[in-house]
XYZ file of C-alpha atoms in Angstrom:
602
model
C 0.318 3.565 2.542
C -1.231 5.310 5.281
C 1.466 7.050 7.010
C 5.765 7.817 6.740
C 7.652 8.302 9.920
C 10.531 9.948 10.069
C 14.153 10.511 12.567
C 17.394 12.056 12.114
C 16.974 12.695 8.247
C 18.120 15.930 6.993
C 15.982 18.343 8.398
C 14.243 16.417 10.477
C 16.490 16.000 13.405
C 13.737 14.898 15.930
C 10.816 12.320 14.832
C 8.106 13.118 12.342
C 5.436 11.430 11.302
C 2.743 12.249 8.543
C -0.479 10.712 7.840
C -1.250 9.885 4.281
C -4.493 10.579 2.100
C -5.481 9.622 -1.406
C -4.275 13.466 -1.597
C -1.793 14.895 0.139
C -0.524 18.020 -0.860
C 2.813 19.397 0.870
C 3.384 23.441 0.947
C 5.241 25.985 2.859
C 7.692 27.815 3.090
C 11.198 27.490 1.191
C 13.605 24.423 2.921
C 10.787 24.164 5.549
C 10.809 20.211 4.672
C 8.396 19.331 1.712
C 11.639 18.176 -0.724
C 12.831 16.428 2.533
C 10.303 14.167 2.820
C 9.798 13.501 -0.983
C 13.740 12.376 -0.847
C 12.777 10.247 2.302
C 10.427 8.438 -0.344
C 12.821 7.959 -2.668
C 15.484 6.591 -0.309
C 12.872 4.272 0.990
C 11.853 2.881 -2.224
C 15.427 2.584 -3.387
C 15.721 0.702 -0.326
C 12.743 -1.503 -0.638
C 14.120 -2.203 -4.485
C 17.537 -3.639 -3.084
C 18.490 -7.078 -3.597
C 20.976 -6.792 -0.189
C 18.762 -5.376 2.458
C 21.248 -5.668 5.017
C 23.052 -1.900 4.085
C 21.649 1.091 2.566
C 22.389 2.049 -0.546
C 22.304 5.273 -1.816
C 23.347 4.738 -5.846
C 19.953 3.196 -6.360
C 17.599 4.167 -9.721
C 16.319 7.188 -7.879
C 19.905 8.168 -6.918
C 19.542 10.834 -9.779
C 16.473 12.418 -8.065
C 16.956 12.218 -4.149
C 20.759 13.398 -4.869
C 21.920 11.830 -1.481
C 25.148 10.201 -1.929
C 26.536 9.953 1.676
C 25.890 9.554 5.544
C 26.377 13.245 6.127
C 23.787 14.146 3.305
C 21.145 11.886 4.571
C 21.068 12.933 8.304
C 20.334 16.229 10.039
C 23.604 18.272 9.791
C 22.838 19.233 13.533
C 21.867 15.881 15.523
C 24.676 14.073 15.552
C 23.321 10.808 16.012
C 24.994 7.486 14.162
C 21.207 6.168 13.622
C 18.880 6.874 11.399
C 15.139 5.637 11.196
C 12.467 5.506 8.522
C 9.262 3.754 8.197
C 5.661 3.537 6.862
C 2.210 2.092 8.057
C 0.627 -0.048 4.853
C -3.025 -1.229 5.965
C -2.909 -2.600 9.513
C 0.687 -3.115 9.679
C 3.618 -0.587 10.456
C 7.432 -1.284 9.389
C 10.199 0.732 10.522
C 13.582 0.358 9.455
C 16.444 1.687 11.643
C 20.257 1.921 10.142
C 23.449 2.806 11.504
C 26.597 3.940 10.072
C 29.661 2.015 10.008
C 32.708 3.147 12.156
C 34.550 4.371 8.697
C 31.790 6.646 8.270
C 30.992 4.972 4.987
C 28.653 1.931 4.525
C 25.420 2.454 6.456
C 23.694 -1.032 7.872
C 20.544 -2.081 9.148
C 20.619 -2.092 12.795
C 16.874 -3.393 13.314
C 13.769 -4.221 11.146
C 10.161 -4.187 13.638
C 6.557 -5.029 11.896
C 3.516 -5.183 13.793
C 0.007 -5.197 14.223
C -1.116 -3.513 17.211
C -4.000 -5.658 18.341
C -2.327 -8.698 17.548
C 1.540 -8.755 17.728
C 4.959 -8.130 16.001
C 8.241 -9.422 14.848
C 11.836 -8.259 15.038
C 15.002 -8.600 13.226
C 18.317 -7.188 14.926
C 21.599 -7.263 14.211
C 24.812 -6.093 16.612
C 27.695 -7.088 14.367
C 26.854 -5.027 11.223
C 24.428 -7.183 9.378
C 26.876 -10.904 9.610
C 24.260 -12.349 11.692
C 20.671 -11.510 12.487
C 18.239 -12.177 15.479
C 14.429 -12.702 14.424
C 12.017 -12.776 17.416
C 8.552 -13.560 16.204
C 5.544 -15.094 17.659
C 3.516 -18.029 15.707
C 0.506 -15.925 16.501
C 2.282 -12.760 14.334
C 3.052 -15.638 11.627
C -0.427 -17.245 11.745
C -1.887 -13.870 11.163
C 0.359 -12.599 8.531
C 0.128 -15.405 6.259
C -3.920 -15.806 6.538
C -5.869 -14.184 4.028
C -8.520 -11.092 5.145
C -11.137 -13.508 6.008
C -8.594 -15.730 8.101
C -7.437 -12.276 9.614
C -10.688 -10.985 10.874
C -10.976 -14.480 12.372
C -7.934 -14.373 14.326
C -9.034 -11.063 15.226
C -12.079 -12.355 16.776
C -10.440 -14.970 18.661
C -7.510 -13.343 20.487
C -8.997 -11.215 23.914
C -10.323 -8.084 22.476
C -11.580 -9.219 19.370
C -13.057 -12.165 20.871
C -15.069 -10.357 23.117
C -16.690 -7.883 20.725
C -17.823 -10.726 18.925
C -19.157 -12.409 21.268
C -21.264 -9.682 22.488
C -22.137 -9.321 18.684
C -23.359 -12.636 18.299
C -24.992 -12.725 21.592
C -27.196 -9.557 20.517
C -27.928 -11.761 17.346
C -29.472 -14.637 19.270
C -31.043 -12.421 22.037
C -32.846 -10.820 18.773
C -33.961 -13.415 17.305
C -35.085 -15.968 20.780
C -37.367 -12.995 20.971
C -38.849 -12.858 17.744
C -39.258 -16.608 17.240
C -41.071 -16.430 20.841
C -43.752 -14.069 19.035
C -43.509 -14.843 15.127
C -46.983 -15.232 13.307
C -48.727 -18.541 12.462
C -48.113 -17.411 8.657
C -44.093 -17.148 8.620
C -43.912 -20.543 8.752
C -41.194 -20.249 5.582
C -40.024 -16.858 8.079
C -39.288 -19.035 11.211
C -37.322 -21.658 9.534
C -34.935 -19.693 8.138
C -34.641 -17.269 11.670
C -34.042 -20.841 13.281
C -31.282 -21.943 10.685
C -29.415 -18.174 11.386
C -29.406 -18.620 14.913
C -28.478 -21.779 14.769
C -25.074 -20.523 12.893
C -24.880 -17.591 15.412
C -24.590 -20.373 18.494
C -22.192 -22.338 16.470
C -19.661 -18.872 15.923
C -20.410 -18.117 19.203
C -19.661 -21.377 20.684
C -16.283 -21.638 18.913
C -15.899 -18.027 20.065
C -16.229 -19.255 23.720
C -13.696 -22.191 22.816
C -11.097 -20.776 21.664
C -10.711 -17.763 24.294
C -10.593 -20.900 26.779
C -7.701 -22.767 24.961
C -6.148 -19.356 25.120
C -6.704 -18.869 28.378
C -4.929 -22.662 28.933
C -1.660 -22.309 26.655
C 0.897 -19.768 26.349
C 1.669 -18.192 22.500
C 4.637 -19.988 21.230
C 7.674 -17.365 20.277
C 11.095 -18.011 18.736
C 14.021 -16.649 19.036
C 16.504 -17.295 15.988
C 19.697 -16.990 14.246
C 20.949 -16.723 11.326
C 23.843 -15.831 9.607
C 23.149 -13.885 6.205
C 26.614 -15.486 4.374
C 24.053 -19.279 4.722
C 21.340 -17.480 2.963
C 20.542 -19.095 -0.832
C 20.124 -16.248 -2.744
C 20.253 -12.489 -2.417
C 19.395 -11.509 1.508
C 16.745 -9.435 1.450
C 14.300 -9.053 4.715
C 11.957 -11.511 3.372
C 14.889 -14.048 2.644
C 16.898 -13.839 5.807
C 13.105 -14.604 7.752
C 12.314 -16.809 5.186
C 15.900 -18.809 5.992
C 15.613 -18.043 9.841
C 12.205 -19.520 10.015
C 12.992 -22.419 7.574
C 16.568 -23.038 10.224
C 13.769 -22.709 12.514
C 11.705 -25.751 11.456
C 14.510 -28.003 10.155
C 16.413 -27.980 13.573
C 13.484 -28.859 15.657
C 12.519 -31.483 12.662
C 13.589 -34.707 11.281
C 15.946 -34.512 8.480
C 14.820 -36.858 5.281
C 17.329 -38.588 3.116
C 17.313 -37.684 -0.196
C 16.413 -39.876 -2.808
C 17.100 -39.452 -6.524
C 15.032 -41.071 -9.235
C 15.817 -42.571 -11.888
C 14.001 -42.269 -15.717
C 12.873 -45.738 -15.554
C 11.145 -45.224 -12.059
C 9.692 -41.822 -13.046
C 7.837 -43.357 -16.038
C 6.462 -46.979 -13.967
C 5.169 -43.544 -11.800
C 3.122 -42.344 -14.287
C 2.417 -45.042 -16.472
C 4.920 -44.461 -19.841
C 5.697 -47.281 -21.596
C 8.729 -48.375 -23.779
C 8.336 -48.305 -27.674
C 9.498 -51.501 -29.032
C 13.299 -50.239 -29.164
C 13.070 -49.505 -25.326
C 12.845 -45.776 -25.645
C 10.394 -43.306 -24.121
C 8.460 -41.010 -25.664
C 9.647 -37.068 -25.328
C 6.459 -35.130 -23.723
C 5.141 -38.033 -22.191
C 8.641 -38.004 -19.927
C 8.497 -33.987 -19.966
C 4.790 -34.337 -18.647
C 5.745 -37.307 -16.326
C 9.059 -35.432 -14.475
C 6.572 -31.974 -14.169
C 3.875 -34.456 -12.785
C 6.777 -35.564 -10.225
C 8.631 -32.370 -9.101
C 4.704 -31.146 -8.502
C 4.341 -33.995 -6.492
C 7.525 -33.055 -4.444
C 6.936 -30.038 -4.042
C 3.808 -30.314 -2.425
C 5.341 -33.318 -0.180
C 8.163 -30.742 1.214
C 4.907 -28.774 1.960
C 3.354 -30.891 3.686
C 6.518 -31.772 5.357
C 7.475 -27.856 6.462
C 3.862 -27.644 7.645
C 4.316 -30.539 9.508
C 7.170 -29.678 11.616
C 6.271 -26.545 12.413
C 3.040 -27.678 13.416
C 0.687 -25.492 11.707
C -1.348 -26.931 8.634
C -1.400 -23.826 6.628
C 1.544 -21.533 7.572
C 4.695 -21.526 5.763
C 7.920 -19.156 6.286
C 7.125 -18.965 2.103
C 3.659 -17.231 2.605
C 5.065 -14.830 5.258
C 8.025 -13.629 2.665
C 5.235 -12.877 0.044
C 3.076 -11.343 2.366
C 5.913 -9.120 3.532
C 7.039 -8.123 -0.140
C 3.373 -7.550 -1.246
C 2.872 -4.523 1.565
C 6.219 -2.488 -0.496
C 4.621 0.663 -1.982
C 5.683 1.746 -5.690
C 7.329 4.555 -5.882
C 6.557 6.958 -8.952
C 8.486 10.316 -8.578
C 8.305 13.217 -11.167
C 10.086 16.537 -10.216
C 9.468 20.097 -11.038
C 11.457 20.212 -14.387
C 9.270 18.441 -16.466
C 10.066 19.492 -20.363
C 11.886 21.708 -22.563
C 11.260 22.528 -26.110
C 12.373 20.350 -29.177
C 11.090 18.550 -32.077
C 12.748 15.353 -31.011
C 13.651 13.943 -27.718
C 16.408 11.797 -27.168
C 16.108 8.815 -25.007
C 19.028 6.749 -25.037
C 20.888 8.095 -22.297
C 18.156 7.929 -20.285
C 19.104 11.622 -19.201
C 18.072 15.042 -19.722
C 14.283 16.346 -18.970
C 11.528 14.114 -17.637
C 9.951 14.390 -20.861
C 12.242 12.026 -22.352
C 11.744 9.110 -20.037
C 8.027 9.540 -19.714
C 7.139 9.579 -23.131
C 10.093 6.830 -23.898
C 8.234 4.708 -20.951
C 4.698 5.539 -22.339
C 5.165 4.462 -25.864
C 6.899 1.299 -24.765
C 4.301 0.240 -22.585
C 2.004 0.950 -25.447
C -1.782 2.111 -25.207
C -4.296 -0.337 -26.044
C -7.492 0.947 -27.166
C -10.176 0.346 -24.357
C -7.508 0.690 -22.064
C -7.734 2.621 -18.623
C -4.664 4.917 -19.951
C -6.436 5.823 -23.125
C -9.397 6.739 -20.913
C -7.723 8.881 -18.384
C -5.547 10.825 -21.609
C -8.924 11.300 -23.746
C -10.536 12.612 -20.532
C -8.103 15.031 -19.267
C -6.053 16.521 -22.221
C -9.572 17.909 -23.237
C -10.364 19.550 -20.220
C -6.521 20.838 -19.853
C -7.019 22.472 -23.551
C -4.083 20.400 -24.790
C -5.483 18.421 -27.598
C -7.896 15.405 -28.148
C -5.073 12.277 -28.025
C -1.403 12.162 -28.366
C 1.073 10.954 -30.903
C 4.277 9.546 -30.075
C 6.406 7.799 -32.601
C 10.065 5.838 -31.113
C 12.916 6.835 -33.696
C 15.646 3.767 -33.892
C 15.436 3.491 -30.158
C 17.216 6.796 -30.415
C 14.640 9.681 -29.869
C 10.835 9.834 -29.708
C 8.525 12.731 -31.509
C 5.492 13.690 -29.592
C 2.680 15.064 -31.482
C -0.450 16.180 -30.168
C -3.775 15.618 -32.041
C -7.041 18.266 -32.349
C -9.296 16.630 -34.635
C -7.226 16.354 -38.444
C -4.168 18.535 -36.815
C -1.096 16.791 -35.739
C 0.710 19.414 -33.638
C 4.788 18.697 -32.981
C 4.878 19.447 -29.094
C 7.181 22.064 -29.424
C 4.941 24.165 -31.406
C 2.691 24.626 -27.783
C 3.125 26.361 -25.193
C 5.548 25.412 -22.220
C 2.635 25.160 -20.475
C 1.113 22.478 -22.407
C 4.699 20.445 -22.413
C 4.517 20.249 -18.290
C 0.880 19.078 -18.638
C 1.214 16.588 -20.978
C 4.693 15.186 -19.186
C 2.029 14.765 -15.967
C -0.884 13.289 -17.884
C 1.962 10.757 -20.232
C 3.096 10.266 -16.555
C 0.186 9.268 -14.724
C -0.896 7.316 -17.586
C 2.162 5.303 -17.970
C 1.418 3.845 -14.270
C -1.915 2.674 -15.205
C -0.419 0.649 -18.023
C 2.566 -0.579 -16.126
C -0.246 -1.798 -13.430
C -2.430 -3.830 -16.021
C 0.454 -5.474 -17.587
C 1.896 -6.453 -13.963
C 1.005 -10.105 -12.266
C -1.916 -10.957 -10.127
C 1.097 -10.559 -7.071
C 2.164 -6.784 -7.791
C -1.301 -5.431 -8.947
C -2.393 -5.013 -5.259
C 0.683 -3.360 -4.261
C 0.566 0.974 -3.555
C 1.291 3.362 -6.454
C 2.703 6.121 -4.276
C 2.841 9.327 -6.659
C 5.182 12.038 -5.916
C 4.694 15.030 -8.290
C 6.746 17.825 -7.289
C 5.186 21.894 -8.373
C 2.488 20.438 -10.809
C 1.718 24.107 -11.249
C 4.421 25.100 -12.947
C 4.267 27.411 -15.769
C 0.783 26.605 -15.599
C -2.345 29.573 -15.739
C -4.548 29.709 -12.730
C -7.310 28.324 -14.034
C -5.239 24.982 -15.032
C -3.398 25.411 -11.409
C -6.771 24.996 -9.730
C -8.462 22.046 -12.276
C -5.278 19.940 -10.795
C -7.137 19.414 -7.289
C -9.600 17.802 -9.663
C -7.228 15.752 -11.800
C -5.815 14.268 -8.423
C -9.338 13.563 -6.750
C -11.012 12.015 -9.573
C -7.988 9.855 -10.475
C -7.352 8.806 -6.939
C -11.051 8.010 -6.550
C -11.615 5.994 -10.024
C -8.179 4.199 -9.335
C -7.811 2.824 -5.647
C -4.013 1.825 -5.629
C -3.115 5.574 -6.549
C -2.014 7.931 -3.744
C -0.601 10.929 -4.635
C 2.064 13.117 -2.988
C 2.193 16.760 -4.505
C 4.845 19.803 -3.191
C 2.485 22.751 -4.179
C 2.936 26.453 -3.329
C -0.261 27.124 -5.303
C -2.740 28.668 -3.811
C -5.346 27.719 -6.578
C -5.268 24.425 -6.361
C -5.397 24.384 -2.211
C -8.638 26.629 -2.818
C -10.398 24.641 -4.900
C -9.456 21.040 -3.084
C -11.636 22.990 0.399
C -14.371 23.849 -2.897
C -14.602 20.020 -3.550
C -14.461 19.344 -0.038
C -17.746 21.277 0.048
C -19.725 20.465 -2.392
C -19.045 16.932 -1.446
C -20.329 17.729 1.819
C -17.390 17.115 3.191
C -13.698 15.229 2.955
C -15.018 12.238 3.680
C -17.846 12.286 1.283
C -15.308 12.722 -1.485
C -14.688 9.271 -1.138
C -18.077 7.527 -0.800
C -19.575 5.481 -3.446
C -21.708 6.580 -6.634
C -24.595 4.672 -4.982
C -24.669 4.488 -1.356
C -26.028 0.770 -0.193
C -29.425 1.366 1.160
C -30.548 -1.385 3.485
C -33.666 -3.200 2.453
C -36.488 -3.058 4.143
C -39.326 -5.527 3.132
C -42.374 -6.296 5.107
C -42.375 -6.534 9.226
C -42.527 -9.490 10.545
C -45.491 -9.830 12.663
C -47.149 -11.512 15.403
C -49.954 -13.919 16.249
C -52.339 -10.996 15.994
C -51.069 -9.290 13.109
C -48.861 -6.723 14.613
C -45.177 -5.829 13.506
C -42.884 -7.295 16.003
C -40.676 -4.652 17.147
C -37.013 -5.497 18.591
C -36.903 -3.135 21.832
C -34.369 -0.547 22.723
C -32.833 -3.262 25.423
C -31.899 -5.295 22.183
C -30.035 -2.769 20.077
C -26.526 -4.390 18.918
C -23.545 -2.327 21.257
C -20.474 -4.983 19.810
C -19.384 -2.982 16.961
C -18.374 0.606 15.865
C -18.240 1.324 12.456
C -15.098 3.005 11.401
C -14.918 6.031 9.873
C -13.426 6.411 6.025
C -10.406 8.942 5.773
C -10.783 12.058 3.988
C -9.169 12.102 0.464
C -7.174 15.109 0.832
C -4.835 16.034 3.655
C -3.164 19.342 3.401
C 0.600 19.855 5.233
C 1.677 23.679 6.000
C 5.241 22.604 6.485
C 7.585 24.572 8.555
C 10.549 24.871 10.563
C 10.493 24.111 14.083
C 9.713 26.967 16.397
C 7.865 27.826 19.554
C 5.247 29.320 17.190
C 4.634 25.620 15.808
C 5.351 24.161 19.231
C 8.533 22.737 18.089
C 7.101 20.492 14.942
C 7.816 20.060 11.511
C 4.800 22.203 10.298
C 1.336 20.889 10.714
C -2.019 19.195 9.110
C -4.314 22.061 7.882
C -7.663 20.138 9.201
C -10.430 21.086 6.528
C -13.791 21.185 7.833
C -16.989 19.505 6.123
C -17.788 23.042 4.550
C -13.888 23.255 2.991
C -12.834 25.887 5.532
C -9.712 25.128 7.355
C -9.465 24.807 11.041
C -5.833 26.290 11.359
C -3.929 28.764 10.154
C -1.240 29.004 7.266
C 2.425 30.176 7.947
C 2.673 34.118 7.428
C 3.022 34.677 3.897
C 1.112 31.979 1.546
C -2.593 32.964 1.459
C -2.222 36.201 3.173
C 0.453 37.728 0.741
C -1.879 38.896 -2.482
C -4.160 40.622 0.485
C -1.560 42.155 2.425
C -0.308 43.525 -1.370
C -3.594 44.359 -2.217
C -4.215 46.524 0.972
C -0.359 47.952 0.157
C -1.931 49.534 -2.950
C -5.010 51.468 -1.327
């Protein structure tokens, strides 16, 4: 999740937008905005989680947390406006979702749904009756590139105007390169030359296609639809990925030809597959099981091949968009300031009460294999944190849980630390429970975004603890990609020593290069008739491609409210530079406050 945009919620009553890092750490000043935007998280996941996407809820799972329970709590109290619009960028593609309240003032629907791609194109879903019927306008270009997998999207990529061009140039530089050092290659590279010819050979068949396929475009118009559909003929719940799914499918039925149905009977099913009779004229059990699987296989893969068919495309299907659609929805993990409290047991089955209850009720369900990358992470940190070498936590008739903390032979009831220690381990049971929740997920949901929001991780905690945090978040995020983390801070300590790792990284974006940088190899020249390297000149060096550059892992947010000072925004980035100094200034009153107190006492 690279980025959350924001308009007409709470108070934000103009757009905001905020660009995402690994690390992103929130501060300011009281109600400037930071527990604004974590509640625009929550909404959004709550959202995201909803098996009727057509309204927004607000009694969701995180209901509890976001404490938003009507229109006039979600927007800005000034603005007036009956819309309100959120929406996040998740790898090349942005969604935005836009709602508007009902007349009664009540129910809250979506109004419009928009995804796209900027270089290539995008799709939209609107509805003017309230969500009874919705319009999709999509491109088959958007589809084709949706549904194709990375290689098939850097493909498409390289085919449509801009993309196509760049490449061309790039594999034009590749054959220029190499024409001129086959023209001057050595008698002894005869192994050399072969394998030069064989590489351009595949550079003037890309390049070729290249050429091809900007002509066809150049010949034929995209093909775009326009479709209804009313959500009430949906099977199922209608989510966004259903009522596409269903528009698209309406899509390709209506322009298709209908089949009959047929219905089989047992007796044709096994002269299929090959089952015989025993001698009383009866089948056997799993050889029919196995035969019928065998057969609704079979159809399935002919309705397939019939949908792909009829819309013309051999390998896009309105099923493949809906997955890729649900696979971009971040996680949402949210843990707020009030982490623990004190007691020898913690009761679980309400569900209620102090974080500490569900996390450690979550953790000890999940369970902690040995080996595991949660045992890892807790026999790492709770060291350095001075909490204990492992943890302890025993479930009590599905009532209650006991959490006891181990140093070496000692087992230490929780409550017997320090509060201190109770907030820590909540944050390290937390963090750990979504690395076991992510190896026990499928294949589909493992690539999906762990958004972390951890509201005041410093709490109650000593300064020295306060500033190891900015560690615990950038070696976490670093080791486990699918992490991002969202922390409201008003600690200075751990701000100070995220610019120190910025540093001694040599810089933000350094933080998040490999262990090993790749080194190209460089074996021996290549060299002419008379024995001398053959060196490509200047004319010859490759102009088709920038290399991008890798965001930083932490951003830092000084939020505020809007004022002339801040030219009317919600706050701003605090740019770090590669030596960890910032290029802008703090709000009056954060860093400056222990100086100006300091200079108070002289």
């Amino acid at each position: 999740m690279q980025r959350i945009e924001l308009d007409n919620f709470r108070v934000y009553g103009t757009p905001a937008a905020f660009d995402l890092t690994p690390v992103t750490l929130l501060t300011g000043k009281n109600n400037s905005g930071k527990s604004s935007l974590i509640k625009a998280f929550l909404v959004l996941a709550d959202y995201l989680e909803q098996d009727d996407q057509t309204v927004l809820r607000l009694d969701g799972p995180r209901a509890s947390r976001h404490r938003i329970n009507s229109w006039e709590n979600l927007v800005n109290w000034q603005h007036g406006s009956k819309v309100f619009q959120i929406g996040y960028q998740s790898g090349r593609f942005r969604f935005t979702y836009e709602f508007e309240v009902a007349p009664d003032g009540k129910l809250c629907h979506l109004r419009r749904f928009h995804m796209d791609e900027p270089e290539i194109d995008q799709l939209t879903l609107t509805s003017n009756d309230g969500s009874q019927i919705y319009q999709l306008s999509v491109s088959q270009k958007f589809l084709d590139y949706v549904t194709a997998d990375g290689l098939g999207q850097q493909m498409i990529r390289r085919s449509y105007p801009g993309g196509n061009a760049q490449w061309q140039a790039h594999h034009e530089d590749e054959v220029a390169e190499l024409d001129y050092i086959l023209e001057r290659i050595g008698p002894k590279y005869e192994e050399v030359k072969q394998r030069l010819i064989e590489d351009r050979q595949r550079n003037v068949d890309c390049l070729e296609r290249l050429r091809s396929k900007a002509a066809s475009m150049n010949q034929s118009a995209d093909e775009n639809y326009q479709i209804s559909i009313a959500t009430r003929h949906l099977d199922g719940s209608p989510t966004l990925g259903a009522i596409i799914e269903g528009a698209l499918d309406k899509h390709a039925f209506d322009s298709g030809k209908p089949v009959e149905e047929v219905s089989y009977t047992a007796e044709q099913i096994a002269a299929q597959f090959g089952v015989s009779p025993d001698e009383n004229g009866e089948y056997d059990e799993e050889e029919m099981m196995n035969a019928w699987n065998m057969h609704h296989q079979i159809e399935a893969q002919e309705e397939e091949f019939r949908r792909q068919e009829i819309t013309g495309k051999e390998y896009r299907t309105s099923r493949q968009f809906r997955r890729e659609l649900e696979s971009r929805i971040p996680i949402v993990e949210h843990l707020g300031a009030n982490r623990t409290h004190q007691a020898r047991l913690y009761l679980t089955s309400s569900g209620q009460g102090a974080e500490i209850n569900v996390v450690a009720d979550r953790f000890q369900r999940l369970g902690c294999a040995q080996g595991s990358a949660a045992q890892a992470f807790l026999k790492h940190w709770m060291p350095r944190f001075d909490i204990g070498d492992g943890v302890d936590i025993t479930n009590l008739d599905n009532a209650a849980v006991r959490i006891e903390v181990l140093r070496g032979e000692q087992r230490i009831n929780l409550a017997d630390l320090g509060f201190g220690a109770g907030q820590l381990l909540t944050m390290l049971l937390h963090i750990a429970s979504i690395l076991q929740q992510r190896e026990a997920d499928t294949a589909h949901s493992k690539w999906q975004t762990r958004v972390v929001l951890i509201e005041e991780p410093e709490a109650n905690l000593h300064p020295q603890f306060q500033s190891l945090l900015a560690e615990l978040f950038a070696e976490t995020a670093r080791q486990h990609r699918y992490l991002q983390f969202v922390i409201e801070t008003h600690s200075e300590y751990l701000i100070r020593n995220a610019q120190v790792l910025v540093k001694n990284a040599g810089g933000n974006y350094g933080l998040l290069r490999k262990k090993e940088e790749e080194e190209e190899r460089i074996g021996e020249p290549i060299k002419d008739a008379q024995g001398q390297p053959i060196l490509i000149p200047a004319d010859f060096k490759r102009k088709s491609r920038e290399k991008k550059q890798t965001p930083g892992l932490f951003k830092v947010y000084y939020l505020d409210r809007p004022s002339e000072a801040n030219n009317w925004q919600y706050g701003h980035e605090m740019r770090l530079r590669a030596d960890g100094i910032f290029m802008d200034e703090f709000g009056s009153g954060f860093l400056d406050e222990a100086a100006n107190k300091t200079f108070d006492l002289l």
